């Protein structure tokens, strides 16, 4: 058996195979629930109810989806240009650090939020520029360098929270001082935690789609992603495109840190992100690297996490079923992407 390229995949093939992948994921999740001793259909129903069954649950799902949209966009942008950014977690924390530095009194006035957002994006971009420089100049694998930056950034955050950024009024807890009131993103719904970071994430999704589909940079990114050698032969500055891609990807991931600190937490902690950077890879792959599809993919992933928490309490099923659900969905989606581009031929 061998794989044969499909020159022009049909619309049915492009849409049908991902749908089959999601159905297969649901089937696996149902089997896991049955093994755990629960009714599969009831368990899936509890996940849906826990994610969107009430106003509070739906808003919490939107809240959880906000950083996933940013990290999903960051990964999708980078992967589109064949820049394997595994370091969205580090870029997220870089944005969070800068947000705290500026939001605890360094700047003020009506422009404090835009300044914090721009500075956070710049910090995230700088973090990704290092691995890209090593890749373009010395051929160092960016998968390794971006992954290692995640651990470096966590150690840096730990040092800052035990030293320069530690809240003197925090009773010894490793957290930063709280942001000033004017440095907080306002709530979309009064009394609930959903903030305008979600609106910013939606705007970012549309903006990235416009960049990819309506600008010369987007064309160059797609060309480099499809075939770097052919792009270079056609006169496209591949290294320059990778640098621009890194600026955009790192900045988007850093906005996740900005939104979590300025919109939700109000201060920096070491557990600010429960893996949003890594989960962004799942979101981007589920979206097939489409910026607009990142939003529903992030909502799906967020719904699984929020719903699984509620389901675990109601049905007595471990919340690890959510991790299994996301892992299998990623594997099936990768297989679907492969079968969209190639067909299996005997002989």
mmCIF file of N, CA and C in Angstrom, residues 190-303:
data_model
loop_
_atom_site.group_PDB
_atom_site.id
_atom_site.type_symbol
_atom_site.label_atom_id
_atom_site.label_comp_id
_atom_site.label_asym_id
_atom_site.label_seq_id
_atom_site.Cartn_x
_atom_site.Cartn_y
_atom_site.Cartn_z
ATOM 1 N N UNK A 190 -22.102 42.283 33.255
ATOM 2 C CA UNK A 190 -21.873 42.660 34.654
ATOM 3 C C UNK A 190 -22.174 41.488 35.585
ATOM 4 N N UNK A 191 -21.277 41.276 36.533
ATOM 5 C CA UNK A 191 -21.466 40.217 37.513
ATOM 6 C C UNK A 191 -20.907 38.880 37.093
ATOM 7 N N UNK A 192 -20.497 38.748 35.855
ATOM 8 C CA UNK A 192 -19.906 37.500 35.368
ATOM 9 C C UNK A 192 -18.484 37.767 34.888
ATOM 10 N N UNK A 193 -17.717 36.699 34.697
ATOM 11 C CA UNK A 193 -16.284 36.855 34.448
ATOM 12 C C UNK A 193 -15.938 37.114 32.984
ATOM 13 N N UNK A 194 -16.863 36.952 32.062
ATOM 14 C CA UNK A 194 -16.550 37.152 30.643
ATOM 15 C C UNK A 194 -16.176 38.600 30.393
ATOM 16 N N UNK A 195 -15.021 38.811 29.761
ATOM 17 C CA UNK A 195 -14.485 40.158 29.573
ATOM 18 C C UNK A 195 -14.280 40.443 28.085
ATOM 19 N N UNK A 196 -13.865 41.666 27.788
ATOM 20 C CA UNK A 196 -13.748 42.087 26.399
ATOM 21 C C UNK A 196 -12.515 41.512 25.703
ATOM 22 N N UNK A 197 -11.736 40.702 26.412
ATOM 23 C CA UNK A 197 -10.684 39.957 25.736
ATOM 24 C C UNK A 197 -11.268 39.009 24.706
ATOM 25 N N UNK A 198 -12.483 38.498 24.958
ATOM 26 C CA UNK A 198 -13.143 37.620 23.985
ATOM 27 C C UNK A 198 -13.458 38.382 22.704
ATOM 28 N N UNK A 199 -13.938 39.607 22.855
ATOM 29 C CA UNK A 199 -14.184 40.432 21.668
ATOM 30 C C UNK A 199 -12.908 40.704 20.892
ATOM 31 N N UNK A 200 -11.820 40.971 21.608
ATOM 32 C CA UNK A 200 -10.531 41.187 20.963
ATOM 33 C C UNK A 200 -10.079 39.935 20.225
ATOM 34 N N UNK A 201 -10.357 38.763 20.788
ATOM 35 C CA UNK A 201 -9.984 37.507 20.131
ATOM 36 C C UNK A 201 -10.742 37.331 18.822
ATOM 37 N N UNK A 202 -12.026 37.682 18.809
ATOM 38 C CA UNK A 202 -12.806 37.584 17.572
ATOM 39 C C UNK A 202 -12.265 38.536 16.505
ATOM 40 N N UNK A 203 -11.912 39.743 16.925
ATOM 41 C CA UNK A 203 -11.334 40.714 15.980
ATOM 42 C C UNK A 203 -10.018 40.190 15.431
ATOM 43 N N UNK A 204 -9.196 39.596 16.297
ATOM 44 C CA UNK A 204 -7.916 39.052 15.859
ATOM 45 C C UNK A 204 -8.109 37.940 14.839
ATOM 46 N N UNK A 205 -9.125 37.116 15.026
ATOM 47 C CA UNK A 205 -9.389 36.024 14.093
ATOM 48 C C UNK A 205 -9.698 36.565 12.697
ATOM 49 N N UNK A 206 -10.562 37.568 12.636
ATOM 50 C CA UNK A 206 -10.906 38.168 11.340
ATOM 51 C C UNK A 206 -9.692 38.867 10.735
ATOM 52 N N UNK A 207 -8.917 39.568 11.558
ATOM 53 C CA UNK A 207 -7.741 40.284 11.066
ATOM 54 C C UNK A 207 -6.710 39.326 10.477
ATOM 55 N N UNK A 208 -6.486 38.195 11.143
ATOM 56 C CA UNK A 208 -5.527 37.217 10.625
ATOM 57 C C UNK A 208 -6.021 36.623 9.309
ATOM 58 N N UNK A 209 -7.332 36.377 9.216
ATOM 59 C CA UNK A 209 -7.886 35.862 7.957
ATOM 60 C C UNK A 209 -7.667 36.858 6.820
ATOM 61 N N UNK A 210 -7.882 38.143 7.098
ATOM 62 C CA UNK A 210 -7.665 39.173 6.080
ATOM 63 C C UNK A 210 -6.198 39.203 5.662
ATOM 64 N N UNK A 211 -5.299 39.118 6.637
ATOM 65 C CA UNK A 211 -3.869 39.127 6.323
ATOM 66 C C UNK A 211 -3.502 37.947 5.445
ATOM 67 N N UNK A 212 -4.014 36.764 5.786
ATOM 68 C CA UNK A 212 -3.648 35.568 5.032
ATOM 69 C C UNK A 212 -4.243 35.546 3.633
ATOM 70 N N UNK A 213 -5.455 36.086 3.472
ATOM 71 C CA UNK A 213 -6.170 35.949 2.204
ATOM 72 C C UNK A 213 -6.152 37.187 1.325
ATOM 73 N N UNK A 214 -5.818 38.337 1.898
ATOM 74 C CA UNK A 214 -5.964 39.578 1.138
ATOM 75 C C UNK A 214 -4.684 40.416 1.090
ATOM 76 N N UNK A 215 -3.573 39.905 1.565
ATOM 77 C CA UNK A 215 -2.343 40.699 1.556
ATOM 78 C C UNK A 215 -1.201 39.917 0.908
ATOM 79 N N UNK A 216 -0.180 40.663 0.506
ATOM 80 C CA UNK A 216 0.998 40.030 -0.084
ATOM 81 C C UNK A 216 1.722 39.157 0.933
ATOM 82 N N UNK A 217 1.750 39.589 2.192
ATOM 83 C CA UNK A 217 2.385 38.791 3.234
ATOM 84 C C UNK A 217 1.686 37.440 3.374
ATOM 85 N N UNK A 218 0.368 37.427 3.333
ATOM 86 C CA UNK A 218 -0.361 36.175 3.432
ATOM 87 C C UNK A 218 -0.034 35.233 2.289
ATOM 88 N N UNK A 219 0.065 35.783 1.078
ATOM 89 C CA UNK A 219 0.446 34.966 -0.080
ATOM 90 C C UNK A 219 1.847 34.391 0.110
ATOM 91 N N UNK A 220 2.772 35.231 0.584
ATOM 92 C CA UNK A 220 4.144 34.764 0.794
ATOM 93 C C UNK A 220 4.209 33.692 1.881
ATOM 94 N N UNK A 221 3.417 33.855 2.926
ATOM 95 C CA UNK A 221 3.393 32.850 3.988
ATOM 96 C C UNK A 221 2.908 31.507 3.458
ATOM 97 N N UNK A 222 1.852 31.531 2.658
ATOM 98 C CA UNK A 222 1.336 30.278 2.102
ATOM 99 C C UNK A 222 2.341 29.654 1.143
ATOM 100 N N UNK A 223 3.003 30.492 0.353
ATOM 101 C CA UNK A 223 3.986 29.974 -0.600
ATOM 102 C C UNK A 223 5.162 29.326 0.119
ATOM 103 N N UNK A 224 5.648 29.978 1.152
ATOM 104 C CA UNK A 224 6.768 29.424 1.923
ATOM 105 C C UNK A 224 6.339 28.133 2.612
ATOM 106 N N UNK A 225 5.116 28.099 3.105
ATOM 107 C CA UNK A 225 4.637 26.895 3.765
ATOM 108 C C UNK A 225 4.481 25.723 2.816
ATOM 109 N N UNK A 226 4.069 25.983 1.592
ATOM 110 C CA UNK A 226 3.874 24.909 0.627
ATOM 111 C C UNK A 226 5.196 24.370 0.094
ATOM 112 N N UNK A 227 6.135 25.277 -0.214
ATOM 113 C CA UNK A 227 7.420 24.830 -0.755
ATOM 114 C C UNK A 227 8.447 25.950 -0.610
ATOM 115 N N UNK A 228 9.262 25.929 0.431
ATOM 116 C CA UNK A 228 10.235 27.008 0.641
ATOM 117 C C UNK A 228 11.229 27.159 -0.503
ATOM 118 N N UNK A 229 11.675 26.052 -1.080
ATOM 119 C CA UNK A 229 12.651 26.133 -2.171
ATOM 120 C C UNK A 229 12.036 26.791 -3.399
ATOM 121 N N UNK A 230 10.817 26.422 -3.740
ATOM 122 C CA UNK A 230 10.150 27.040 -4.879
ATOM 123 C C UNK A 230 9.883 28.515 -4.610
ATOM 124 N N UNK A 231 9.521 28.851 -3.371
ATOM 125 C CA UNK A 231 9.271 30.247 -3.021
ATOM 126 C C UNK A 231 10.545 31.077 -3.159
ATOM 127 N N UNK A 232 11.656 30.517 -2.705
ATOM 128 C CA UNK A 232 12.923 31.229 -2.825
ATOM 129 C C UNK A 232 13.311 31.399 -4.298
ATOM 130 N N UNK A 233 13.062 30.374 -5.103
ATOM 131 C CA UNK A 233 13.369 30.447 -6.534
ATOM 132 C C UNK A 233 12.519 31.523 -7.216
ATOM 133 N N UNK A 234 11.284 31.713 -6.717
ATOM 134 C CA UNK A 234 10.390 32.714 -7.297
ATOM 135 C C UNK A 234 10.704 34.127 -6.809
ATOM 136 N N UNK A 235 11.709 34.274 -5.956
ATOM 137 C CA UNK A 235 12.114 35.594 -5.489
ATOM 138 C C UNK A 235 11.526 36.027 -4.173
ATOM 139 N N UNK A 236 10.837 35.132 -3.496
ATOM 140 C CA UNK A 236 10.266 35.472 -2.187
ATOM 141 C C UNK A 236 11.350 35.355 -1.120
ATOM 142 N N UNK A 237 11.560 36.391 -0.318
ATOM 143 C CA UNK A 237 12.578 36.334 0.747
ATOM 144 C C UNK A 237 12.117 35.433 1.890
ATOM 145 N N UNK A 238 12.466 34.170 1.830
ATOM 146 C CA UNK A 238 11.942 33.184 2.783
ATOM 147 C C UNK A 238 12.276 33.554 4.217
ATOM 148 N N UNK A 239 13.537 33.933 4.471
ATOM 149 C CA UNK A 239 13.925 34.276 5.835
ATOM 150 C C UNK A 239 13.143 35.478 6.349
ATOM 151 N N UNK A 240 12.955 36.463 5.492
ATOM 152 C CA UNK A 240 12.181 37.639 5.895
ATOM 153 C C UNK A 240 10.735 37.304 6.196
ATOM 154 N N UNK A 241 10.166 36.398 5.411
ATOM 155 C CA UNK A 241 8.780 35.972 5.651
ATOM 156 C C UNK A 241 8.674 35.251 6.991
ATOM 157 N N UNK A 242 9.667 34.421 7.306
ATOM 158 C CA UNK A 242 9.654 33.713 8.586
ATOM 159 C C UNK A 242 9.751 34.688 9.761
ATOM 160 N N UNK A 243 10.546 35.735 9.604
ATOM 161 C CA UNK A 243 10.658 36.739 10.665
ATOM 162 C C UNK A 243 9.317 37.455 10.860
ATOM 163 N N UNK A 244 8.665 37.853 9.761
ATOM 164 C CA UNK A 244 7.370 38.520 9.864
ATOM 165 C C UNK A 244 6.319 37.582 10.470
ATOM 166 N N UNK A 245 6.385 36.318 10.069
ATOM 167 C CA UNK A 245 5.462 35.338 10.636
ATOM 168 C C UNK A 245 5.681 35.196 12.140
ATOM 169 N N UNK A 246 6.952 35.196 12.553
ATOM 170 C CA UNK A 246 7.264 35.089 13.982
ATOM 171 C C UNK A 246 6.728 36.293 14.748
ATOM 172 N N UNK A 247 6.839 37.478 14.173
ATOM 173 C CA UNK A 247 6.326 38.677 14.839
ATOM 174 C C UNK A 247 4.826 38.566 15.062
ATOM 175 N N UNK A 248 4.113 38.091 14.037
ATOM 176 C CA UNK A 248 2.665 37.971 14.149
ATOM 177 C C UNK A 248 2.268 36.839 15.093
ATOM 178 N N UNK A 249 2.903 35.682 14.948
ATOM 179 C CA UNK A 249 2.556 34.524 15.769
ATOM 180 C C UNK A 249 2.867 34.774 17.243
ATOM 181 N N UNK A 250 4.052 35.265 17.536
ATOM 182 C CA UNK A 250 4.414 35.542 18.921
ATOM 183 C C UNK A 250 3.532 36.605 19.549
ATOM 184 N N UNK A 251 3.176 37.615 18.765
ATOM 185 C CA UNK A 251 2.301 38.665 19.279
ATOM 186 C C UNK A 251 0.917 38.153 19.619
ATOM 187 N N UNK A 252 0.380 37.275 18.777
ATOM 188 C CA UNK A 252 -0.946 36.715 19.039
ATOM 189 C C UNK A 252 -0.946 35.869 20.306
ATOM 190 N N UNK A 253 0.081 35.033 20.471
ATOM 191 C CA UNK A 253 0.151 34.209 21.677
ATOM 192 C C UNK A 253 0.274 35.080 22.929
ATOM 193 N N UNK A 254 1.014 36.186 22.829
ATOM 194 C CA UNK A 254 1.183 37.072 23.982
ATOM 195 C C UNK A 254 -0.131 37.745 24.367
ATOM 196 N N UNK A 255 -1.022 37.958 23.395
ATOM 197 C CA UNK A 255 -2.320 38.546 23.723
ATOM 198 C C UNK A 255 -3.131 37.633 24.637
ATOM 199 N N UNK A 256 -2.870 36.329 24.579
ATOM 200 C CA UNK A 256 -3.530 35.411 25.506
ATOM 201 C C UNK A 256 -3.126 35.725 26.940
ATOM 202 N N UNK A 257 -1.835 35.990 27.163
ATOM 203 C CA UNK A 257 -1.372 36.378 28.491
ATOM 204 C C UNK A 257 -1.924 37.710 28.923
ATOM 205 N N UNK A 258 -1.980 38.648 27.991
ATOM 206 C CA UNK A 258 -2.549 39.966 28.290
ATOM 207 C C UNK A 258 -4.012 39.846 28.705
ATOM 208 N N UNK A 259 -4.790 39.066 27.949
ATOM 209 C CA UNK A 259 -6.223 38.963 28.249
ATOM 210 C C UNK A 259 -6.476 38.225 29.559
ATOM 211 N N UNK A 260 -5.654 37.217 29.869
ATOM 212 C CA UNK A 260 -5.860 36.484 31.114
ATOM 213 C C UNK A 260 -5.544 37.342 32.336
ATOM 214 N N UNK A 261 -4.493 38.156 32.236
ATOM 215 C CA UNK A 261 -4.115 39.004 33.372
ATOM 216 C C UNK A 261 -5.032 40.219 33.473
ATOM 217 N N UNK A 262 -5.200 40.936 32.358
ATOM 218 C CA UNK A 262 -5.975 42.172 32.392
ATOM 219 C C UNK A 262 -7.476 41.919 32.437
ATOM 220 N N UNK A 263 -7.918 40.779 31.920
ATOM 221 C CA UNK A 263 -9.349 40.546 31.857
ATOM 222 C C UNK A 263 -9.890 39.624 32.918
ATOM 223 N N UNK A 264 -9.079 38.693 33.406
ATOM 224 C CA UNK A 264 -9.612 37.654 34.280
ATOM 225 C C UNK A 264 -8.954 37.642 35.660
ATOM 226 N N UNK A 265 -7.644 37.402 35.701
ATOM 227 C CA UNK A 265 -6.965 37.181 36.983
ATOM 228 C C UNK A 265 -6.691 38.471 37.741
ATOM 229 N N UNK A 266 -6.208 39.483 37.022
ATOM 230 C CA UNK A 266 -5.858 40.729 37.688
ATOM 231 C C UNK A 266 -4.450 40.768 38.223
ATOM 232 N N UNK A 267 -3.753 39.638 38.225
ATOM 233 C CA UNK A 267 -2.364 39.578 38.653
ATOM 234 C C UNK A 267 -1.709 38.362 38.005
ATOM 235 N N UNK A 268 -0.406 38.271 38.104
ATOM 236 C CA UNK A 268 0.350 37.178 37.491
ATOM 237 C C UNK A 268 0.635 36.106 38.530
ATOM 238 N N UNK A 269 0.386 34.849 38.155
ATOM 239 C CA UNK A 269 0.735 33.702 38.985
ATOM 240 C C UNK A 269 1.425 32.662 38.107
ATOM 241 N N UNK A 270 2.090 31.718 38.733
ATOM 242 C CA UNK A 270 2.814 30.701 37.986
ATOM 243 C C UNK A 270 1.867 29.748 37.264
ATOM 244 N N UNK A 271 0.656 29.605 37.792
ATOM 245 C CA UNK A 271 -0.324 28.718 37.155
ATOM 246 C C UNK A 271 -1.337 29.509 36.331
ATOM 247 N N UNK A 272 -0.917 30.647 35.805
ATOM 248 C CA UNK A 272 -1.800 31.461 34.974
ATOM 249 C C UNK A 272 -2.361 30.654 33.813
ATOM 250 N N UNK A 273 -1.507 29.843 33.206
ATOM 251 C CA UNK A 273 -1.921 29.030 32.059
ATOM 252 C C UNK A 273 -1.860 27.556 32.408
ATOM 253 N N UNK A 274 -2.983 26.843 32.295
ATOM 254 C CA UNK A 274 -2.964 25.390 32.502
ATOM 255 C C UNK A 274 -2.617 24.643 31.225
ATOM 256 N N UNK A 275 -1.772 25.265 30.394
ATOM 257 C CA UNK A 275 -1.388 24.633 29.135
ATOM 258 C C UNK A 275 -2.073 25.221 27.929
ATOM 259 N N UNK A 276 -2.475 26.505 27.992
ATOM 260 C CA UNK A 276 -3.143 27.136 26.860
ATOM 261 C C UNK A 276 -2.264 27.112 25.598
ATOM 262 N N UNK A 277 -0.960 27.271 25.778
ATOM 263 C CA UNK A 277 -0.069 27.279 24.622
ATOM 264 C C UNK A 277 -0.041 25.947 23.901
ATOM 265 N N UNK A 278 0.001 24.863 24.657
ATOM 266 C CA UNK A 278 0.012 23.531 24.050
ATOM 267 C C UNK A 278 -1.367 23.195 23.461
ATOM 268 N N UNK A 279 -2.428 23.561 24.175
ATOM 269 C CA UNK A 279 -3.772 23.287 23.682
ATOM 270 C C UNK A 279 -4.058 24.066 22.408
ATOM 271 N N UNK A 280 -3.378 25.205 22.233
ATOM 272 C CA UNK A 280 -3.534 25.965 21.001
ATOM 273 C C UNK A 280 -3.143 25.167 19.773
ATOM 274 N N UNK A 281 -2.233 24.218 19.926
ATOM 275 C CA UNK A 281 -1.855 23.354 18.806
ATOM 276 C C UNK A 281 -3.041 22.491 18.399
ATOM 277 N N UNK A 282 -3.752 21.942 19.386
ATOM 278 C CA UNK A 282 -4.946 21.148 19.096
ATOM 279 C C UNK A 282 -5.997 22.006 18.404
ATOM 280 N N UNK A 283 -6.197 23.225 18.906
ATOM 281 C CA UNK A 283 -7.188 24.122 18.318
ATOM 282 C C UNK A 283 -6.848 24.413 16.862
ATOM 283 N N UNK A 284 -5.583 24.736 16.593
ATOM 284 C CA UNK A 284 -5.175 25.060 15.231
ATOM 285 C C UNK A 284 -5.349 23.875 14.290
ATOM 286 N N UNK A 285 -5.023 22.679 14.764
ATOM 287 C CA UNK A 285 -5.160 21.498 13.913
ATOM 288 C C UNK A 285 -6.626 21.158 13.670
ATOM 289 N N UNK A 286 -7.468 21.296 14.697
ATOM 290 C CA UNK A 286 -8.898 21.065 14.506
ATOM 291 C C UNK A 286 -9.476 22.056 13.505
ATOM 292 N N UNK A 287 -8.935 23.270 13.488
ATOM 293 C CA UNK A 287 -9.401 24.301 12.561
ATOM 294 C C UNK A 287 -8.773 24.176 11.176
ATOM 295 N N UNK A 288 -7.913 23.188 10.986
ATOM 296 C CA UNK A 288 -7.197 23.003 9.705
ATOM 297 C C UNK A 288 -6.426 24.264 9.327
ATOM 298 N N UNK A 289 -5.912 24.964 10.339
ATOM 299 C CA UNK A 289 -5.099 26.180 10.204
ATOM 300 C C UNK A 289 -5.874 27.356 9.610
ATOM 301 N N UNK A 290 -7.200 27.269 9.605
ATOM 302 C CA UNK A 290 -8.036 28.363 9.099
ATOM 303 C C UNK A 290 -8.320 29.332 10.239
ATOM 304 N N UNK A 291 -7.936 30.609 10.113
ATOM 305 C CA UNK A 291 -8.114 31.555 11.225
ATOM 306 C C UNK A 291 -9.564 31.697 11.675
ATOM 307 N N UNK A 292 -10.505 31.698 10.745
ATOM 308 C CA UNK A 292 -11.907 31.831 11.129
ATOM 309 C C UNK A 292 -12.411 30.577 11.833
ATOM 310 N N UNK A 293 -11.912 29.419 11.407
ATOM 311 C CA UNK A 293 -12.337 28.164 12.029
ATOM 312 C C UNK A 293 -11.705 27.965 13.401
ATOM 313 N N UNK A 294 -10.692 28.767 13.734
ATOM 314 C CA UNK A 294 -10.076 28.674 15.061
ATOM 315 C C UNK A 294 -11.099 28.988 16.151
ATOM 316 N N UNK A 295 -12.013 29.899 15.884
ATOM 317 C CA UNK A 295 -12.999 30.297 16.901
ATOM 318 C C UNK A 295 -13.905 29.124 17.285
ATOM 319 N N UNK A 296 -14.590 28.470 16.324
ATOM 320 C CA UNK A 296 -15.399 27.309 16.749
ATOM 321 C C UNK A 296 -14.563 26.165 17.314
ATOM 322 N N UNK A 297 -13.337 25.990 16.806
ATOM 323 C CA UNK A 297 -12.472 24.937 17.358
ATOM 324 C C UNK A 297 -12.130 25.232 18.815
ATOM 325 N N UNK A 298 -11.833 26.489 19.124
ATOM 326 C CA UNK A 298 -11.527 26.869 20.503
ATOM 327 C C UNK A 298 -12.756 26.718 21.393
ATOM 328 N N UNK A 299 -13.926 27.052 20.863
ATOM 329 C CA UNK A 299 -15.156 26.889 21.637
ATOM 330 C C UNK A 299 -15.418 25.410 21.926
ATOM 331 N N UNK A 300 -15.132 24.553 20.953
ATOM 332 C CA UNK A 300 -15.301 23.113 21.158
ATOM 333 C C UNK A 300 -14.375 22.610 22.260
ATOM 334 N N UNK A 301 -13.110 22.979 22.178
ATOM 335 C CA UNK A 301 -12.137 22.529 23.174
ATOM 336 C C UNK A 301 -12.487 23.086 24.551
ATOM 337 N N UNK A 302 -12.830 24.371 24.606
ATOM 338 C CA UNK A 302 -13.207 24.974 25.888
ATOM 339 C C UNK A 302 -14.454 24.307 26.457
ATOM 340 N N UNK A 303 -15.416 24.004 25.588
ATOM 341 C CA UNK A 303 -16.628 23.339 26.034
ATOM 342 C C UNK A 303 -16.357 21.963 26.611
#
